Amino acid sequence: AQAALTKGESDQSSRITSQSSSLEDSIVLNSLRKEMIDPKAGKKAAEDHVESPKHRMDLEHKAKMAEQKPLKDKAQKSYEAKLMTAANADGQRAQMEKKLQELRIQKTIDGEKISAAFLAKKMAEDELEKMKKESLESRSTPSGDEYTAQLEREIEKVNCDKLAVHHEVLSLKKRIQSELAQKAESQIELERLRENAKEFFEAKLSAEANDVD
């Protein structure tokens, strides 16, 4: 009786194994049939299995881009602001350069005027000395009174001209001093604009570096 029971259990186990094997064969067969009916389905499953790491990398890349977008937007706004500042600085720097050039030209003109004024002053002084000498000589002659009076009037005129030249020289000197002070201020402003341009260039490089990242 025990042998019969053992044989029955063995037969039952064989049937279960056979049924399991048949079920697996059936699943494989159905899969093959499905692939034969729709070859793309099997190919798609294989591609999905292969592309899943790539898909994961794409998602990670998109997430990283989403994180970087606010930073890039901020960098872009900063770059645009610096660009506007640099444009204004370029315009101001061009005006400063033009003003400095005008001051250089004016300084040359004023220098020529001062030289001419000093020459006129020297000529007036020489003429005055000559007239004084002639006046002294004319007094020794009886008919020299009228000539002496004329010379004295001319001497007075030369003195007035000499005084006018002196005032003109002083005025030119003050003007040159004022222009030199303006030039110094312009040089300081120009240096400030150059520093702004340098900061803009560095900000531009930083923004471009962030954009590349």
Tab-separated table of C-alpha atoms in Angstrom:
chain	number	residue	atom	x	y	z
A	1	ALA	CA	0.000	0.000	0.000
A	2	GLN	CA	2.875	2.365	0.784
A	3	ALA	CA	4.519	1.599	-2.564
A	4	ALA	CA	1.250	2.338	-4.355
A	5	LEU	CA	0.976	5.657	-2.478
A	6	THR	CA	4.522	6.596	-3.404
A	7	LYS	CA	3.895	5.729	-7.023
A	8	GLY	CA	0.748	7.868	-6.995
A	9	GLU	CA	2.621	10.852	-5.577
A	10	SER	CA	5.325	10.402	-8.186
A	11	ASP	CA	2.749	10.312	-10.981
A	12	GLN	CA	1.060	13.445	-9.581
A	13	SER	CA	4.406	15.270	-9.373
A	14	SER	CA	5.190	14.271	-12.936
A	15	ARG	CA	1.825	15.591	-14.080
A	16	ILE	CA	2.397	18.950	-12.274
A	17	THR	CA	5.881	19.257	-13.777
A	18	SER	CA	4.504	18.385	-17.180
A	19	GLN	CA	1.697	20.921	-16.805
A	20	SER	CA	4.150	23.625	-15.664
A	21	SER	CA	6.441	22.896	-18.577
A	22	SER	CA	3.477	22.940	-20.928
A	23	LEU	CA	2.379	26.300	-19.471
A	24	GLU	CA	5.850	27.820	-20.001
A	25	ASP	CA	5.972	26.406	-23.498
A	26	SER	CA	2.534	27.867	-24.115
A	27	ILE	CA	3.623	31.330	-22.910
A	28	VAL	CA	6.743	31.237	-25.071
A	29	LEU	CA	4.722	29.981	-27.994
A	30	ASN	CA	2.129	32.704	-27.556
A	31	SER	CA	4.911	35.291	-27.352
A	32	LEU	CA	6.461	33.945	-30.526
A	33	ARG	CA	3.091	33.909	-32.228
A	34	LYS	CA	2.474	37.518	-31.130
A	35	GLU	CA	5.887	38.533	-32.455
A	36	MET	CA	5.159	36.724	-35.711
A	37	ILE	CA	1.824	38.492	-35.974
A	38	ASP	CA	3.272	41.910	-34.916
A	39	PRO	CA	7.085	41.930	-35.278
A	40	LYS	CA	7.212	45.565	-34.158
A	41	ALA	CA	5.898	44.668	-30.707
A	42	GLY	CA	8.865	42.438	-29.950
A	43	LYS	CA	11.270	44.958	-31.410
A	44	LYS	CA	9.731	47.790	-29.359
A	45	ALA	CA	10.071	45.771	-26.151
A	46	ALA	CA	13.751	45.220	-26.900
A	47	GLU	CA	14.277	48.912	-27.739
A	48	ASP	CA	12.481	50.002	-24.565
A	49	HIS	CA	14.789	47.785	-22.558
A	50	VAL	CA	17.861	49.252	-24.283
A	51	GLU	CA	16.695	52.892	-24.252
A	52	SER	CA	15.602	53.036	-20.639
A	53	PRO	CA	19.070	54.252	-19.419
A	54	LYS	CA	19.084	56.886	-22.174
A	55	HIS	CA	15.589	57.955	-21.155
A	56	ARG	CA	16.754	58.260	-17.565
A	57	MET	CA	19.715	60.387	-18.655
A	58	ASP	CA	17.382	62.619	-20.668
A	59	LEU	CA	15.198	63.134	-17.626
A	60	GLU	CA	18.219	63.966	-15.482
A	61	HIS	CA	19.443	66.425	-18.127
A	62	LYS	CA	16.028	68.117	-18.275
A	63	ALA	CA	15.933	68.364	-14.493
A	64	LYS	CA	19.392	69.946	-14.475
A	65	MET	CA	18.371	72.397	-17.196
A	66	ALA	CA	15.261	73.320	-15.198
A	67	GLU	CA	17.436	74.028	-12.148
A	68	GLN	CA	19.861	76.130	-14.173
A	69	LYS	CA	17.210	78.156	-16.025
A	70	PRO	CA	16.581	80.708	-13.216
A	71	LEU	CA	20.338	81.180	-12.837
A	72	LYS	CA	20.783	81.642	-16.587
A	73	ASP	CA	17.849	84.079	-16.711
A	74	LYS	CA	19.398	86.060	-13.879
A	75	ALA	CA	22.789	86.040	-15.606
A	76	GLN	CA	21.155	87.157	-18.865
A	77	LYS	CA	19.384	90.056	-17.139
A	78	SER	CA	22.633	91.033	-15.452
A	79	TYR	CA	24.413	90.841	-18.807
A	80	GLU	CA	21.760	93.024	-20.485
A	81	ALA	CA	21.975	95.561	-17.656
A	82	LYS	CA	25.758	95.640	-17.978
A	83	LEU	CA	25.374	95.993	-21.747
A	84	MET	CA	23.137	99.020	-21.272
A	85	THR	CA	25.556	100.482	-18.735
A	86	ALA	CA	28.466	99.902	-21.098
A	87	ALA	CA	26.583	101.549	-23.972
A	88	ASN	CA	25.955	104.599	-21.801
A	89	ALA	CA	29.569	104.526	-20.630
A	90	ASP	CA	30.787	104.376	-24.239
A	91	GLY	CA	28.688	107.433	-25.078
A	92	GLN	CA	29.919	109.330	-22.034
A	93	ARG	CA	33.504	108.275	-22.707
A	94	ALA	CA	33.237	109.529	-26.293
A	95	GLN	CA	31.933	112.866	-24.997
A	96	MET	CA	34.783	113.056	-22.487
A	97	GLU	CA	37.352	112.311	-25.192
A	98	LYS	CA	35.810	115.018	-27.380
A	99	LYS	CA	35.827	117.491	-24.496
A	100	LEU	CA	39.473	116.709	-23.709
A	101	GLN	CA	40.390	117.230	-27.348
A	102	GLU	CA	38.587	120.581	-27.344
A	103	LEU	CA	40.467	121.567	-24.185
A	104	ARG	CA	43.784	120.631	-25.806
A	105	ILE	CA	42.958	122.747	-28.858
A	106	GLN	CA	41.798	125.655	-26.705
A	107	LYS	CA	44.955	125.417	-24.607
A	108	THR	CA	47.052	125.726	-27.769
A	109	ILE	CA	45.021	128.737	-28.914
A	110	ASP	CA	45.275	130.401	-25.509
A	111	GLY	CA	49.002	129.733	-25.425
A	112	GLU	CA	49.363	131.495	-28.775
A	113	LYS	CA	47.271	134.404	-27.482
A	114	ILE	CA	49.449	134.729	-24.393
A	115	SER	CA	52.585	134.711	-26.528
A	116	ALA	CA	51.084	137.416	-28.746
A	117	ALA	CA	50.027	139.419	-25.683
A	118	PHE	CA	53.517	139.241	-24.171
A	119	LEU	CA	54.984	140.327	-27.494
A	120	ALA	CA	52.542	143.250	-27.674
A	121	LYS	CA	53.406	144.193	-24.110
A	122	LYS	CA	57.123	144.139	-24.911
A	123	MET	CA	56.588	146.262	-28.014
A	124	ALA	CA	54.496	148.722	-25.992
A	125	GLU	CA	57.196	148.974	-23.360
A	126	ASP	CA	59.848	149.558	-26.035
A	127	GLU	CA	57.672	152.209	-27.684
A	128	LEU	CA	57.087	153.867	-24.337
A	129	GLU	CA	60.791	154.061	-23.609
A	130	LYS	CA	61.411	155.498	-27.072
A	131	MET	CA	58.736	158.165	-26.594
A	132	LYS	CA	60.050	159.111	-23.178
A	133	LYS	CA	63.487	159.560	-24.683
A	134	GLU	CA	62.112	161.665	-27.546
A	135	SER	CA	60.106	163.719	-25.079
A	136	LEU	CA	63.184	164.566	-23.074
A	137	GLU	CA	65.075	165.521	-26.220
A	138	SER	CA	62.232	167.706	-27.528
A	139	ARG	CA	62.132	169.783	-24.376
A	140	SER	CA	65.561	171.140	-25.202
A	141	THR	CA	64.168	172.949	-28.283
A	142	PRO	CA	61.863	175.999	-28.144
A	143	SER	CA	59.396	174.518	-30.650
A	144	GLY	CA	59.263	171.210	-28.850
A	145	ASP	CA	56.387	171.980	-26.461
A	146	GLU	CA	53.639	170.869	-28.843
A	147	TYR	CA	55.574	167.767	-29.850
A	148	THR	CA	56.173	166.966	-26.191
A	149	ALA	CA	52.456	167.215	-25.454
A	150	GLN	CA	51.712	164.880	-28.358
A	151	LEU	CA	54.294	162.392	-27.147
A	152	GLU	CA	52.828	162.486	-23.666
A	153	ARG	CA	49.379	161.698	-25.090
A	154	GLU	CA	50.858	158.800	-27.048
A	155	ILE	CA	52.696	157.639	-23.943
A	156	GLU	CA	49.402	157.644	-22.046
A	157	LYS	CA	47.778	155.624	-24.819
A	158	VAL	CA	50.638	153.121	-24.833
A	159	ASN	CA	50.324	152.810	-21.067
A	160	CYS	CA	46.618	152.067	-21.466
A	161	ASP	CA	47.389	149.496	-24.163
A	162	LYS	CA	50.024	147.969	-21.936
A	163	LEU	CA	47.545	147.741	-19.052
A	164	ALA	CA	44.937	146.172	-21.331
A	165	VAL	CA	47.466	143.600	-22.506
A	166	HIS	CA	48.363	142.868	-18.889
A	167	HIS	CA	44.702	142.263	-18.020
A	168	GLU	CA	44.327	140.057	-21.088
A	169	VAL	CA	47.320	137.981	-20.017
A	170	LEU	CA	45.880	137.556	-16.516
A	171	SER	CA	42.503	136.585	-17.972
A	172	LEU	CA	44.115	134.020	-20.260
A	173	LYS	CA	46.107	132.564	-17.371
A	174	LYS	CA	42.936	132.166	-15.285
A	175	ARG	CA	41.181	130.585	-18.225
A	176	ILE	CA	44.008	128.110	-18.736
A	177	GLN	CA	43.976	127.213	-15.041
A	178	SER	CA	40.220	126.614	-15.229
A	179	GLU	CA	40.635	124.486	-18.349
A	180	LEU	CA	43.400	122.476	-16.695
A	181	ALA	CA	41.106	121.832	-13.720
A	182	GLN	CA	38.334	120.714	-16.098
A	183	LYS	CA	40.821	118.498	-17.889
A	184	ALA	CA	41.825	116.872	-14.599
A	185	GLU	CA	38.161	116.244	-13.760
A	186	SER	CA	37.591	114.849	-17.240
A	187	GLN	CA	40.573	112.530	-16.843
A	188	ILE	CA	39.126	111.244	-13.557
A	189	GLU	CA	35.718	110.730	-15.180
A	190	LEU	CA	37.332	109.003	-18.144
A	191	GLU	CA	39.198	106.662	-15.814
A	192	ARG	CA	35.920	105.860	-14.041
A	193	LEU	CA	34.262	105.061	-17.367
A	194	ARG	CA	37.177	102.828	-18.322
A	195	GLU	CA	36.770	100.971	-15.018
A	196	ASN	CA	33.043	100.533	-15.752
A	197	ALA	CA	33.905	99.140	-19.170
A	198	LYS	CA	36.338	96.690	-17.547
A	199	GLU	CA	33.656	95.527	-15.078
A	200	PHE	CA	31.211	95.102	-17.956
A	201	PHE	CA	33.686	92.977	-19.903
A	202	GLU	CA	34.274	90.743	-16.872
A	203	ALA	CA	30.503	90.409	-16.316
A	204	LYS	CA	30.068	89.519	-19.985
A	205	LEU	CA	32.666	86.754	-19.737
A	206	SER	CA	30.971	85.441	-16.576
A	207	ALA	CA	27.537	85.449	-18.230
A	208	GLU	CA	28.904	83.652	-21.293
A	209	ALA	CA	30.603	81.071	-19.056
A	210	ASN	CA	27.325	80.431	-17.208
A	211	ASP	CA	25.541	80.101	-20.531
A	212	VAL	CA	28.036	77.481	-21.703
A	213	ASP	CA	27.607	75.498	-18.463
